[in-house]
XYZ file of C-alpha atoms in Angstrom:
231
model
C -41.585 5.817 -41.757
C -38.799 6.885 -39.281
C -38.900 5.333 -36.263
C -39.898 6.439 -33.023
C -36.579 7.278 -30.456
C -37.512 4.943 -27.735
C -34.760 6.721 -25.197
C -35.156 10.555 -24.594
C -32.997 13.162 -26.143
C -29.276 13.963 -24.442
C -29.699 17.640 -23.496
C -25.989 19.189 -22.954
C -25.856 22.597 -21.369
C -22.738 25.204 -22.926
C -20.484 23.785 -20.147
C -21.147 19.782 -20.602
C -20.959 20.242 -24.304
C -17.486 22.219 -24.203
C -15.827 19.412 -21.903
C -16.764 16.363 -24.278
C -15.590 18.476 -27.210
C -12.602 19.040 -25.254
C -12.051 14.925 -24.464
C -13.234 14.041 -27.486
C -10.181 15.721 -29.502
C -7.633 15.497 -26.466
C -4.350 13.185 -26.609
C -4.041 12.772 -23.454
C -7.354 11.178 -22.412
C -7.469 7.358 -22.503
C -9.064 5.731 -25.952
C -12.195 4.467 -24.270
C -12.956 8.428 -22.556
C -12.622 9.458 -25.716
C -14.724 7.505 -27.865
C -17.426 7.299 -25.032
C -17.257 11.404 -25.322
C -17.790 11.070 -28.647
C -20.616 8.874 -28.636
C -22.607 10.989 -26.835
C -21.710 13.798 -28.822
C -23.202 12.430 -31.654
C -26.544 11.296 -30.147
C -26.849 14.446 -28.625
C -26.731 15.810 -31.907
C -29.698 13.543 -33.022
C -27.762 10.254 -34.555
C -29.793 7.069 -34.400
C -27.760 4.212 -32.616
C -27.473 2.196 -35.477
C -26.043 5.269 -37.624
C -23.409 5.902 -34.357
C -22.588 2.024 -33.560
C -21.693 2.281 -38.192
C -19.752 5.636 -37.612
C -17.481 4.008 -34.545
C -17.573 0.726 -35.689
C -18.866 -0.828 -32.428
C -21.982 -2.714 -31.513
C -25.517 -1.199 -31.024
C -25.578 -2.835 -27.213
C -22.669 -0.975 -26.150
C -23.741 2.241 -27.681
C -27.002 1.894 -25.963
C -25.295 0.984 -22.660
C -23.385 4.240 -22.818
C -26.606 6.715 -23.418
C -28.154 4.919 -20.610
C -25.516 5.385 -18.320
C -25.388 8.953 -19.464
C -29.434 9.239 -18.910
C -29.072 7.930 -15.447
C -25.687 8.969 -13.479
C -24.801 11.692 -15.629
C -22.887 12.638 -18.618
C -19.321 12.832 -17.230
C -19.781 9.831 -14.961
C -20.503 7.729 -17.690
C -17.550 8.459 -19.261
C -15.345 6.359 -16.546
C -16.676 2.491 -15.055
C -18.988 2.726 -12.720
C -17.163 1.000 -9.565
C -18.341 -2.660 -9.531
C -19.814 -4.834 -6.594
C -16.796 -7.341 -6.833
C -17.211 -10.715 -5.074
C -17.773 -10.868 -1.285
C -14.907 -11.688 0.485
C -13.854 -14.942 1.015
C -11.508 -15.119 3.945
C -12.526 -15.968 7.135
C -12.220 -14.421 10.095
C -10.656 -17.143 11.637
C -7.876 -17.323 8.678
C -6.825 -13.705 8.868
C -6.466 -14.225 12.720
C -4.282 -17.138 11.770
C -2.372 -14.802 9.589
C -2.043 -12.232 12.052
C -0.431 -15.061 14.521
C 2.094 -15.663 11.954
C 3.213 -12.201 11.005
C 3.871 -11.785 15.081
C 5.642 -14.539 15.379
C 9.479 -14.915 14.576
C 10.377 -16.757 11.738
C 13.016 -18.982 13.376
C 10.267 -20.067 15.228
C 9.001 -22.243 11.915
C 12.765 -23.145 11.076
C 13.706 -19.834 9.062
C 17.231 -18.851 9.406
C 15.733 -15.126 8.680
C 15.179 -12.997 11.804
C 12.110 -11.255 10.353
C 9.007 -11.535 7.870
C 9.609 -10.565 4.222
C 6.093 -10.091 2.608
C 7.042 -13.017 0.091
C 8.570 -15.055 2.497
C 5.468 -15.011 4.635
C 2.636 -15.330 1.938
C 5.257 -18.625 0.488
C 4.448 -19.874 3.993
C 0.855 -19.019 4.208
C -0.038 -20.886 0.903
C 2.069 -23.746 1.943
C 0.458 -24.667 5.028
C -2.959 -23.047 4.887
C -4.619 -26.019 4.108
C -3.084 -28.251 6.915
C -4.145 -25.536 9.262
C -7.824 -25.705 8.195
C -7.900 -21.990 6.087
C -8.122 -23.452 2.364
C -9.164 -19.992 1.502
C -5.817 -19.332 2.193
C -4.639 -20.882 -0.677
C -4.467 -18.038 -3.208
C -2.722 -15.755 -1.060
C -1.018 -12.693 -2.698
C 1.039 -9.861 -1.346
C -2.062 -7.613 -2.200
C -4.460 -9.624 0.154
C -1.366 -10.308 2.857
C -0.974 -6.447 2.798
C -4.624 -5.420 3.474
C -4.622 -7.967 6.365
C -2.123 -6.669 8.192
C -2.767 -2.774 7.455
C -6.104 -3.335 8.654
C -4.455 -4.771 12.430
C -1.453 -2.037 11.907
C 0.939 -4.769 11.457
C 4.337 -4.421 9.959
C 6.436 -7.662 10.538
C 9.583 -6.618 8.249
C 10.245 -3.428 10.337
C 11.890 -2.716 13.371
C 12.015 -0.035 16.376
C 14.186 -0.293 18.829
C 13.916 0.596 22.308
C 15.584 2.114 25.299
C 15.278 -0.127 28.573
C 17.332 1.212 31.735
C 18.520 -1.504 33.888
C 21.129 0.544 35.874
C 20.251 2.190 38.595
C 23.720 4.213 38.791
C 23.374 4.689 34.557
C 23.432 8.775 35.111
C 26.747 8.753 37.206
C 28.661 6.742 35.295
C 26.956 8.411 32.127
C 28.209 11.708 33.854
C 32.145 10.196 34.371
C 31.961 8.844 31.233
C 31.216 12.049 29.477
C 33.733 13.789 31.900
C 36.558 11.489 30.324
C 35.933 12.451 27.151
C 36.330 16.055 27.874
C 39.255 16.005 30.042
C 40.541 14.125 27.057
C 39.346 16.312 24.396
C 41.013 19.681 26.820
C 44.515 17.725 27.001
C 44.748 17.523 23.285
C 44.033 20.880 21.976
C 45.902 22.665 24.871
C 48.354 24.344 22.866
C 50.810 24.278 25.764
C 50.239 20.839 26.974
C 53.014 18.249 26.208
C 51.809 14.776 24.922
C 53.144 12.303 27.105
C 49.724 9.840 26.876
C 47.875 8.727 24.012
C 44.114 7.306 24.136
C 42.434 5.046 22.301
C 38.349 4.705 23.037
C 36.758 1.773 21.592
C 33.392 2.879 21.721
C 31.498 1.154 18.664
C 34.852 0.358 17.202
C 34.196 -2.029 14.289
C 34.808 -5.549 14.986
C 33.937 -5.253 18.396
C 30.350 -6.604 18.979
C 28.000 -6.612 22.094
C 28.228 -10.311 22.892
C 24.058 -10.532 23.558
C 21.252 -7.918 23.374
C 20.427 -7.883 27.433
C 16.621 -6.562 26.175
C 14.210 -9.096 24.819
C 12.947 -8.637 21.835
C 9.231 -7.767 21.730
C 7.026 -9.437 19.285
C 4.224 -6.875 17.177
C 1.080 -7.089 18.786
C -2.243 -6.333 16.711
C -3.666 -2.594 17.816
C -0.588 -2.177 19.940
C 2.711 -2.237 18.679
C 2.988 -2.977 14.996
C 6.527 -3.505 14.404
C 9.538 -5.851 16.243
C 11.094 -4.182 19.423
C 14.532 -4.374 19.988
């Protein structure tokens, strides 16, 4: 006696039918697309599981699990994973403030000789002292989880902008002699007719000549504000 089909039948319309056919001879689709396409193909057609799990050499669970998914979300979304709960998340809220405090503070501050945060360098540090700072689920840090937590707060400890801070009050008159200079300077020595009797030497940015301190403080990121270092 042949046995009842406990699951209904897998109608394909023209269109359905032409895109497994399609996936199920491609090259380019990935192994498990393919086989999946070609499981449904062949219960479609009428196959008994048993007769399809034989013909792909796979178990009767898994071929069932794949008509199922087919009979409920649809034929094309079962041929990808459905997207999976995943486990709740695990860090606290107090942790990924903690994190945040670190990322906006300098490293030099914790006895780095590095001016700024390098991703590994900070998630080394994380995972070193988590625990001693109460945040055990700390512990496992990666660069993955460090990176969400600080895109989330538009943090970016390893970059820097710099900024313009006017101090002078006479910095557009003396901007205006200084660019004055240079032209009077830059007139005397393509004038044709003019005899060289001088020679200048500007050591503006010359190399080997360094500022002796930055007269601007630099500005720590700030969560929602300013996510990178201001100099």
């Amino acid at each position: 006696m042949k046995q009842k089909r406990q699951r209904p039948r897998l109608i394909l319309d023209e269109e359905t039918k032409n895109k497994l056919e399609k996936i199920a001879s491609s090259r380019k689709e990935s192994h498990s697309a393919v086989k999946r396409a070609k499981i449904l193909l062949a219960y479609a057609e009428g196959k008994q599981i048993a007769q399809i799990a034989r013909d792909f050499k796979t178990t009767r669970p898994l071929v069932q699990r794949r008509i199922d998914k087919a009979l409920s979300y649809g034929v094309m979304k079962s041929l990808k994973d459905l997207p999976r709960s995943g486990r709740k998340t695990t860090i606290t809220d107090d942790a990924k403030a903690w994190v945040l405090n670190l990322a906006c503070t300098p490293p030099k501050d914790f006895g780095y000789a590095a001016e700024t945060w390098t991703y590994s360098m900070l998630v080394k540090h994380i995972i070193q002292n988590a625990e001693s700072f109460g945040h055990p689920c700390l512990m496992r840090m990666s660069k993955g989880g460090l990176t969400n937590i600080l895109n989330k707060s538009n943090i970016k400890p390893h970059k820097i902008t710099y900024y313009l801070e006017k101090r002078d009050p006479d910095f557009e008159t003396k901007m205006a002699n200084a660019l004055c200079v240079y032209k009077q300077v830059d007139i005397i020595n393509n004038s044709p007719d003019a005899e060289r009797k001088t020679t200048t030497v500007s050591y503006d940015e010359k190399p080997g000549i360094q500022a002796i301190k930055n007269i601007g403080a630099q500005l720590s990121p700030v969560p929602g504000i300013y996510p990178t270092i201001g100099r």
